[in-house]
XYZ file of C-alpha atoms in Angstrom:
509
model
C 23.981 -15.843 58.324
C 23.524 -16.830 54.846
C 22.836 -13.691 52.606
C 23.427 -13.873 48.800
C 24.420 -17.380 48.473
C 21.927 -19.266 49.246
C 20.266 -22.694 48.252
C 18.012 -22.707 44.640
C 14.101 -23.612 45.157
C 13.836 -26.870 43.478
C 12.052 -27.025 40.098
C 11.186 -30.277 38.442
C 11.783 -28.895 34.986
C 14.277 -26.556 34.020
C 12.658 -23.093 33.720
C 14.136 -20.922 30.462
C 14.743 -16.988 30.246
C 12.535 -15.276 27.904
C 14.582 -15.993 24.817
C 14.988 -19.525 25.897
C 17.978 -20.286 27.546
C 18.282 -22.103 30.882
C 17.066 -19.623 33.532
C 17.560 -19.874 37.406
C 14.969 -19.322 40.067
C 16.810 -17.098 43.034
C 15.550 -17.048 47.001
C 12.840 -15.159 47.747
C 15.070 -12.489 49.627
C 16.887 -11.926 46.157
C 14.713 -12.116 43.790
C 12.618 -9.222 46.172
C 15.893 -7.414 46.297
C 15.944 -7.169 42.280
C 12.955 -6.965 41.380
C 12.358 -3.565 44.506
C 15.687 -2.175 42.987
C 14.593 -1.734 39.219
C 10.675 -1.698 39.604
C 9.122 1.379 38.763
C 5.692 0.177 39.885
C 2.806 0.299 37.422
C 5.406 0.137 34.410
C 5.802 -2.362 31.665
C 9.070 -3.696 30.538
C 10.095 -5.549 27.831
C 9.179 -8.951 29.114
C 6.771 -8.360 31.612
C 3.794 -6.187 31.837
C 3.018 -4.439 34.749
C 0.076 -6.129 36.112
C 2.415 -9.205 36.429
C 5.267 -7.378 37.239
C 3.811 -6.065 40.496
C 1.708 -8.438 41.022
C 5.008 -10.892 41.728
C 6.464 -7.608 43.831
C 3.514 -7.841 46.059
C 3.386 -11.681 46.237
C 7.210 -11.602 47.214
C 6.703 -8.490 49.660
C 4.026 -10.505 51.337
C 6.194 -13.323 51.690
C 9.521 -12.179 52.672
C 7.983 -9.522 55.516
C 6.622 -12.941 57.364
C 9.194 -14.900 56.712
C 12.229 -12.600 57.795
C 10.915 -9.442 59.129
C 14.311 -7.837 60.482
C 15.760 -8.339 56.774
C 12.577 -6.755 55.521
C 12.773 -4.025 58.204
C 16.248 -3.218 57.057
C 15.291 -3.745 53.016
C 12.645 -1.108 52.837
C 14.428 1.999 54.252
C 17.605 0.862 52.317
C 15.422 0.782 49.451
C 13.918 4.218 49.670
C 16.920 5.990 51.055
C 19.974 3.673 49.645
C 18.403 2.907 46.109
C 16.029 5.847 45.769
C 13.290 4.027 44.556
C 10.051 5.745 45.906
C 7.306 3.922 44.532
C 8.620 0.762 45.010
C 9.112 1.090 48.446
C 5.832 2.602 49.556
C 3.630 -0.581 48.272
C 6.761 -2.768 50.142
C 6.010 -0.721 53.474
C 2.343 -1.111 52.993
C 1.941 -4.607 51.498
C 4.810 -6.005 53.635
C 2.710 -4.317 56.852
C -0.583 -5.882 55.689
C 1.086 -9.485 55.652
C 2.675 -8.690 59.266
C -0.316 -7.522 60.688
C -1.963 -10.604 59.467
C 0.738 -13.075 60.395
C 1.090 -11.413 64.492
C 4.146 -9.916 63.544
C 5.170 -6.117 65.071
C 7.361 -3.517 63.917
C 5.355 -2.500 60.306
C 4.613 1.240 61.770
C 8.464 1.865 61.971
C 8.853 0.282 58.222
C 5.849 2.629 56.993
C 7.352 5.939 58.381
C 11.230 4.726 57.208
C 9.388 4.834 53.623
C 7.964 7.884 53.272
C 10.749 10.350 53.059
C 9.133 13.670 50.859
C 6.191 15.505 52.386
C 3.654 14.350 49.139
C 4.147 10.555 50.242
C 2.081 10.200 53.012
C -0.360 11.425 50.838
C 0.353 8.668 48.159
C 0.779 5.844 50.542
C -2.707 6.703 51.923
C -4.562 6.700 48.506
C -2.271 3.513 47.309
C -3.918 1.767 50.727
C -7.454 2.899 50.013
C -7.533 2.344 46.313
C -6.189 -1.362 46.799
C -7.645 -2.317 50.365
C -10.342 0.642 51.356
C -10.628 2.623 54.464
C -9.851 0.503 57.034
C -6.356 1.187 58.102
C -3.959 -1.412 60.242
C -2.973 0.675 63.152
C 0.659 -0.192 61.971
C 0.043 1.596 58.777
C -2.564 4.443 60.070
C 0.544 5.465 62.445
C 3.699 4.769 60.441
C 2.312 7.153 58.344
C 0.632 9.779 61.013
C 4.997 10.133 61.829
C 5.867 10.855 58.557
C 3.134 13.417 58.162
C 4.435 15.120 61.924
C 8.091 14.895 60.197
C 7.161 15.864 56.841
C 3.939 18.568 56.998
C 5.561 22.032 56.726
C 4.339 25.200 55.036
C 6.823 25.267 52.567
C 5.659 21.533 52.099
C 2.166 22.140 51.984
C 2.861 24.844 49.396
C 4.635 22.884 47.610
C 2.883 19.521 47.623
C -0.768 20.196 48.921
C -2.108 20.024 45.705
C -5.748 20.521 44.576
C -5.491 17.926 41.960
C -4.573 14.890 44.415
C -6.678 12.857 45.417
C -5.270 12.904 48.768
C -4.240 15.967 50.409
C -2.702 16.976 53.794
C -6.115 16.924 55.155
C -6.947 14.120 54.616
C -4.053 12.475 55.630
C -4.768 14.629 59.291
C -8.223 13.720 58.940
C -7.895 9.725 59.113
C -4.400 8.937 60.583
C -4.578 11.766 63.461
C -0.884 12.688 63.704
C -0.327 14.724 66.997
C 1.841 18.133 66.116
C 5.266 18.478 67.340
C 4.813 22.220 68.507
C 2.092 24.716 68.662
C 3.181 26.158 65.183
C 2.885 22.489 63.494
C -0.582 22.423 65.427
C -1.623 25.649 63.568
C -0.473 24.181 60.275
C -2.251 20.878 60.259
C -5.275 22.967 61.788
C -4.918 25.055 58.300
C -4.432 22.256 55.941
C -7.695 20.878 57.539
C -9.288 24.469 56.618
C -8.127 23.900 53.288
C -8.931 20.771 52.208
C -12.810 21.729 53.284
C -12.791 25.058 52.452
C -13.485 26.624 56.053
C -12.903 30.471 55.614
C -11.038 30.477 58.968
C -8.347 33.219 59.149
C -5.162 32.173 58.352
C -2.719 31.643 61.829
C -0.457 34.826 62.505
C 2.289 31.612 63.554
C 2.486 30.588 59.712
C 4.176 33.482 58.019
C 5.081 31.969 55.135
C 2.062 31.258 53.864
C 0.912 34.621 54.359
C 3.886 36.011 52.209
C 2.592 33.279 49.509
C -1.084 34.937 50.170
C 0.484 38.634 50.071
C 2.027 38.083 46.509
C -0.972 36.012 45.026
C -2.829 39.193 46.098
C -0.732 40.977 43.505
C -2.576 42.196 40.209
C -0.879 40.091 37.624
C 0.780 42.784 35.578
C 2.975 43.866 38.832
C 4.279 40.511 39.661
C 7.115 40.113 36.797
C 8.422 43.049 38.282
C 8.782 40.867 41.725
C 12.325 39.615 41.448
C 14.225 39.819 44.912
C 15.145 36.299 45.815
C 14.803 36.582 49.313
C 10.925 38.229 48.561
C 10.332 35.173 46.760
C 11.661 32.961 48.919
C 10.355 33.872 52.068
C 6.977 32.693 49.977
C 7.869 29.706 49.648
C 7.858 30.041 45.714
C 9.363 27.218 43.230
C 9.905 27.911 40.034
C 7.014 25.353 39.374
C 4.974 28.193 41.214
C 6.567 30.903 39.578
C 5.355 30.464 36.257
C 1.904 29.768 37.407
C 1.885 32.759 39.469
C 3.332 35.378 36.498
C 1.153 33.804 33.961
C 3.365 33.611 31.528
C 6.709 31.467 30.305
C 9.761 32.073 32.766
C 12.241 34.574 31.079
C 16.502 34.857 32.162
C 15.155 37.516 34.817
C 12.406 35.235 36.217
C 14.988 32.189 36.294
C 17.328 34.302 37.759
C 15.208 34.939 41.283
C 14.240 31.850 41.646
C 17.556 30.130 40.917
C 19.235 30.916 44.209
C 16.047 29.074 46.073
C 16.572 25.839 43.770
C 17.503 22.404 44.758
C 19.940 20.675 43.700
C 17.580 18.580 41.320
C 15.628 21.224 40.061
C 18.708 22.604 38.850
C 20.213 19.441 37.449
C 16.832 19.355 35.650
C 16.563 23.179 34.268
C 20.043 23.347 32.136
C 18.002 23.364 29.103
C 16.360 25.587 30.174
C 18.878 27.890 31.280
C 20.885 28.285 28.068
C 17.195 28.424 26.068
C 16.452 31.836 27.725
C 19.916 32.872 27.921
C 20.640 32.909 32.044
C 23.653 35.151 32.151
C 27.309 33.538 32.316
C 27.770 35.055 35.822
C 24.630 32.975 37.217
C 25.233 30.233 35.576
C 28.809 29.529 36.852
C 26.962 30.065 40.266
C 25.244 27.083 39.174
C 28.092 24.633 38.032
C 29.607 25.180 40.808
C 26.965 24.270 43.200
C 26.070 21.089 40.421
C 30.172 20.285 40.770
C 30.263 20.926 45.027
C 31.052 17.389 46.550
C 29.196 18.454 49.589
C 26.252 19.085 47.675
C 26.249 16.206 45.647
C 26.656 13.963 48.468
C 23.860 15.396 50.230
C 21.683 15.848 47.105
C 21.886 11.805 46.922
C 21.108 12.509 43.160
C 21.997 8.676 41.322
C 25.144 9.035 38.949
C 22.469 8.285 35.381
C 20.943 11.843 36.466
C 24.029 13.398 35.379
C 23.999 11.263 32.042
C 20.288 12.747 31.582
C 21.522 16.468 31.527
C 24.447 16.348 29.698
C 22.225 14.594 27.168
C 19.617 17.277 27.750
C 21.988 20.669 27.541
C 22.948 22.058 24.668
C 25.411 24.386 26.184
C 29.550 23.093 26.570
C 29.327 25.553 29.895
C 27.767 22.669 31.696
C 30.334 19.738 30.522
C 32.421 19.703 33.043
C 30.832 20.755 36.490
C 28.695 17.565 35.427
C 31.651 15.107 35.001
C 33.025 16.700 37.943
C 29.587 15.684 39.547
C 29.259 12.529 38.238
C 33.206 11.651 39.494
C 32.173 12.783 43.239
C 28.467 10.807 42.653
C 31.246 7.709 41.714
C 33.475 8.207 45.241
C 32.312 4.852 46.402
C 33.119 2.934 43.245
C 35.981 0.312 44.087
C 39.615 0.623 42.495
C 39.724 -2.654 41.313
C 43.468 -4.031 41.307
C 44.201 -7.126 38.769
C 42.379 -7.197 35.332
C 38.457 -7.038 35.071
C 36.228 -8.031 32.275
C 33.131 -5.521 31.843
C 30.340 -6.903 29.709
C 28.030 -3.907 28.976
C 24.985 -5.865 27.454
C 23.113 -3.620 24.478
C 20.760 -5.807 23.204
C 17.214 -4.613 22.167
C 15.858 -5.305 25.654
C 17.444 -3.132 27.003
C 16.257 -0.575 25.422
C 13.836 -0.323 28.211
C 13.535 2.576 30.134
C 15.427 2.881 33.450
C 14.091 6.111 34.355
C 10.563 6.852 34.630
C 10.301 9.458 32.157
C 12.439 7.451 29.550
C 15.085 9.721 29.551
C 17.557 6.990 30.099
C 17.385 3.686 29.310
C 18.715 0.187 30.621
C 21.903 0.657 28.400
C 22.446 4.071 29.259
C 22.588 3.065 33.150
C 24.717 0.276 31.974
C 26.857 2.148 30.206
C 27.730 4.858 32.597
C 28.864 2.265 35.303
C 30.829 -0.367 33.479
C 32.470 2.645 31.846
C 32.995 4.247 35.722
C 34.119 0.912 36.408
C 36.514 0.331 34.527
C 37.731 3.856 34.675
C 38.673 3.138 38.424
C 39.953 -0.766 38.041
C 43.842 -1.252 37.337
C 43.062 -2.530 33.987
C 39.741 -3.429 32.396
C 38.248 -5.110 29.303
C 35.066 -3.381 28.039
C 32.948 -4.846 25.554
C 29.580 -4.011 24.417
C 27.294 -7.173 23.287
C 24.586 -8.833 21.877
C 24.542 -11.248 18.802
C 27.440 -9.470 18.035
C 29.969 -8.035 20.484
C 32.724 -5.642 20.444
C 35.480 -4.440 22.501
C 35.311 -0.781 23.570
C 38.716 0.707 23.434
C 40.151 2.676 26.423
C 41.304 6.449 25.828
C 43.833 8.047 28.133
C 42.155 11.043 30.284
C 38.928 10.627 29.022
C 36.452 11.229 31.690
C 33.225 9.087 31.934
C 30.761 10.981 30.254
C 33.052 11.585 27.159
C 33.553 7.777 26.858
C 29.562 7.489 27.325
C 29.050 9.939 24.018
C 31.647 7.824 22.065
C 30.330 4.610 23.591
C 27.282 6.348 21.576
C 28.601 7.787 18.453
C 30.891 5.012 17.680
C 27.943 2.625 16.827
C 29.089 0.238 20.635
C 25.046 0.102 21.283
C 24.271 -2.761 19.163
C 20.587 -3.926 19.298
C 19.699 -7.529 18.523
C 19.439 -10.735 21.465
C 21.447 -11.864 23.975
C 24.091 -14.326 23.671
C 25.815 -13.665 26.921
C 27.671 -17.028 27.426
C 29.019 -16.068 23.911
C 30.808 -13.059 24.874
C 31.704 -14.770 28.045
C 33.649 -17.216 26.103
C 35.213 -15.078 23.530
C 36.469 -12.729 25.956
C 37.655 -13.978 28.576
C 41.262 -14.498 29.576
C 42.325 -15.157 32.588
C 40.811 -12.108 34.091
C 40.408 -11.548 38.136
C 36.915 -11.174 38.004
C 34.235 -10.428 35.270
C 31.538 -8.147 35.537
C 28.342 -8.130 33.877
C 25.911 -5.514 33.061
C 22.357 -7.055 31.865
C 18.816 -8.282 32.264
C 19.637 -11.744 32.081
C 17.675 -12.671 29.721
C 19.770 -14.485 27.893
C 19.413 -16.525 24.075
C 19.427 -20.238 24.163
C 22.859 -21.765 23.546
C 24.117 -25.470 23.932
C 25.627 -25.179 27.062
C 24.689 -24.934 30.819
C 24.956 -21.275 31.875
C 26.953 -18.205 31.444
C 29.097 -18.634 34.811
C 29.600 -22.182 33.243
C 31.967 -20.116 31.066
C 34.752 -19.277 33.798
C 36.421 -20.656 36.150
C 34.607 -21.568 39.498
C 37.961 -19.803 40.745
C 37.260 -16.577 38.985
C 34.463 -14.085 41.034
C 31.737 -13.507 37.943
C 29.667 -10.478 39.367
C 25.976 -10.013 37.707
C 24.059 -7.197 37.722
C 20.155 -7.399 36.602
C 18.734 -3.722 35.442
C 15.298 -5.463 34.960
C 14.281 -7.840 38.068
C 13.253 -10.232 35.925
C 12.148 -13.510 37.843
C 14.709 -15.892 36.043
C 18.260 -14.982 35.971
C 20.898 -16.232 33.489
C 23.197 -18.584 36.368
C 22.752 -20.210 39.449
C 23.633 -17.498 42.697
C 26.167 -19.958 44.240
C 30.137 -19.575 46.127
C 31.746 -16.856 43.294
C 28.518 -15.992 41.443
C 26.767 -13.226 42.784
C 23.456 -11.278 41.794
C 23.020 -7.852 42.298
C 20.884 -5.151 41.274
C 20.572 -1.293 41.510
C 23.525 0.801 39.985
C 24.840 2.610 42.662
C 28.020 3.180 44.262
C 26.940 1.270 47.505
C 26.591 -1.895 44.783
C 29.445 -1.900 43.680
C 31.701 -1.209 46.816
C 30.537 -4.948 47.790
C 32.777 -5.975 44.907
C 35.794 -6.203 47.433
C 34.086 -6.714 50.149
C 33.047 -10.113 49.001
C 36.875 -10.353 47.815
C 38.064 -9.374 51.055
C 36.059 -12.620 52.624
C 33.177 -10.402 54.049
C 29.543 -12.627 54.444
C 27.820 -8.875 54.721
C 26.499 -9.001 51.225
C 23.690 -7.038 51.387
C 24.245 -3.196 51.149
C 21.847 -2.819 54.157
């Protein structure tokens, strides 16, 4: 079966990328698969607001769950669990179920539930459904979601994530999708977050004990509770160090870090460095840190994307953390191919993509860019990296330096350059009889004279594309050697010798 390569929709006039050179309408499937692996719903970017932005997402959702529903039914866990993108593929689940359920078409439920994969999402599916289509729910959706609440919903959840200030909480979830508890225990829990959300003063279940450990400390007179700092007390509460601050009414001090650390995920910590060094965690718990942070095991099963470790080594001031994070980062990059032959890298910095990448703008398009043509290249037999624009230069290699080094010279040697996007440009000047090129981008490339940037080598030659933005138009036709991608992660990229190799598995799902 077809995948990547497939035929063009027809267009009577040529249609032009944003700064106005030839662009390329993609399949339906593809242009979903793009636009779901860079959308952070309810976002603007630099060439499309998001009221058009999502509006396109949900058009395309609806239209690719009807038309191939066991590529959809494969797309949206891949997208949640594979790409990590958790808004994105909520409104797929729901929107693509809404079109199903309309069209005849089983098998949403099992799409809902494979897209709700932290205990606060059932929650946010529900409101996204009654905000956008009110309260009557598909049966699809009502129990897609009823099995992530019975695989999600437990006290250290509800602690965590039953919040006062959302709109919908674990009641109400209970209340109007009626999930049926997996054991008495889970029975006693929903029972309680029911209690909660209406504010019955029913006693609290003897079968939930760590909620009455959370009730036992928040009992406490506040000037006793900084003097609470056994890790296992605070744990067996269920406390975060979200909580923890809340709960000790004041800042969190070295001591207050230091109870809470050994409870931490592996996030949370990734997040906290900062924070660590600004109160002065001791030396002895912080190496407890980096070397959970530089654990393979961990980081495989943290599924934390490689650009997270970029964020913190931005973030932390402190040299203690260098290295457990490139360590990190190099086991996050396992799956990254060793290229043999020469590769081209094109690492595109113009002013577009100075959008963000990650919600919070911590990182943006060129700093995702960055770290994986430079991890790239670190892996291939021998590379070419250039940085472009208007301009472009060539980034020179230096022996033994790991990736996140090159990313702060990368930053400190002027290589992010600002300006358009003259992609066939680059193309053209560097290019030289290379095994494959590899381009990092939004596509959305300036007008030049000629066709289209693949135009620019060989029909022989594999040129590899992948869009950071999921813009509509792309900057070459998706045709035998010219392939699309997006998402940066290391299941991406492995497909780079797969598709060598001869394999017509394209998609990473």
């Amino acid at each position: 079966m077809a995948k990547f390569n497939l035929k063009l929709r027809k267009s009577r006039h040529q249609p032009m990328t944003a700064e106005g050179a030839p662009g390329f309408a993609r399949e339906p499937r593809l242009e979903l698969f793009l636009l779901g692996v860079s959308n952070m719903v309810g976002e603007d970017t630099f060439y499309e607001g998001s009221t058009t932005r999502d509006a396109r997402f949900r058009d395309l959702v609806a239209a690719v769950a009807v038309a191939d529903p066991d590529w959809f039914g494969r797309f949206v866990p891949w997208l949640r669990s594979g790409a990590m993108m958790r808004s994105a593929s909520v409104v797929a689940a729901l929107e693509g179920a809404r079109a199903q359920v309309a069209a005849g078409i089983a098998g949403s439920r099992a799409v809902v539930n494979s897209a709700l994969q932290r205990a606060d999402e059932p929650g946010e599916a529900l409101a996204y459904w009654l905000a956008r289509h009110g309260r009557a729910l598909p049966k699809p959706v009502k129990r897609g979601i009823a099995d992530a609440a019975v695989r999600l919903y437990t006290e250290r959840s509800l602690l965590k994530y039953d919040s006062v200030g959302s709109q919908v909480r674990f009641g109400d979830v209970i209340d109007l999708t009626h999930p049926t508890a997996k054991d008495d225990r889970q029975g006693d829990l929903f029972r309680h977050a029911l209690d909660r959300r209406h504010r019955r003063d029913n006693p609290l279940p003897s079968s939930l004990r760590m909620l009455a450990a959370r009730d036992a400390l928040m009992a406490m007179p506040v000037e006793q509770r900084r003097a609470v700092t056994d890790p296992a007390v605070l744990g067996a509460a269920g406390m975060t160090w979200e909580a923890l601050a809340g709960w000790r009414q004041n800042a969190l001090d070295a001591t207050a870090w230091e109870s809470v650390i050994p409870t931490m995920g592996y996030l949370a910590l990734l997040r906290n460095l900062r924070n660590f060094d600004q109160v002065g965690v001791s030396d002895t718990v912080a190496e407890t840190v980096a070397a959970k942070l530089s654990d393979p095991g961990a980081v495989a099963t943290s599924r934390v994307l490689p650009m997270r470790f970029l964020s913190a080594y931005n973030a932390a001031p402190s040299l203690r953390w260098a290295y457990p994070l490139e360590k990190a980062l190099q086991h996050a990059l396992t799956n990254v191919p060793a290229l043999d032959g020469r590769t081209l890298v094109l690492i595109d910095t113009s002013g577009s993509m100075r959008s963000p990448f990650s919600r919070d703008g911590s990182l943006l398009c060129w700093d995702a860019a960055t770290v994986f043509g430079l991890a790239l290249a670190a892996r291939a037999q021998a590379a070419t990296v250039v940085s472009f624009s208007n301009a472009s230069r060539v980034f020179p290699p230096m022996a033994g330096e790991s990736v996140l080094a090159g990313v702060r010279r990368f930053t400190d040697d002027g290589y992010f350059l600002g300006m358009g996007t003259d992609t066939e440009k680059a193309v053209r000047k560097y290019f030289d009889g290379h095994d494959r090129v590899v381009i990092l981008t939004d596509e959305q490339a300036r007008w030049h004279s000629s066709a289209n940037v693949a135009a620019a080598v060989p029909t022989e030659v594999p040129v590899y594309t992948w869009n950071l933005a999921g813009y509509r138009l792309g900057h070459a036709p998706t045709t035998a050697n010219r392939h699309t991608f997006g998402g940066l992660s290391d299941a991406a990229f492995a497909m780079i010798p797969l598709i060598e190799a001869g394999s017509h598995d394209r998609w990473p799902f």
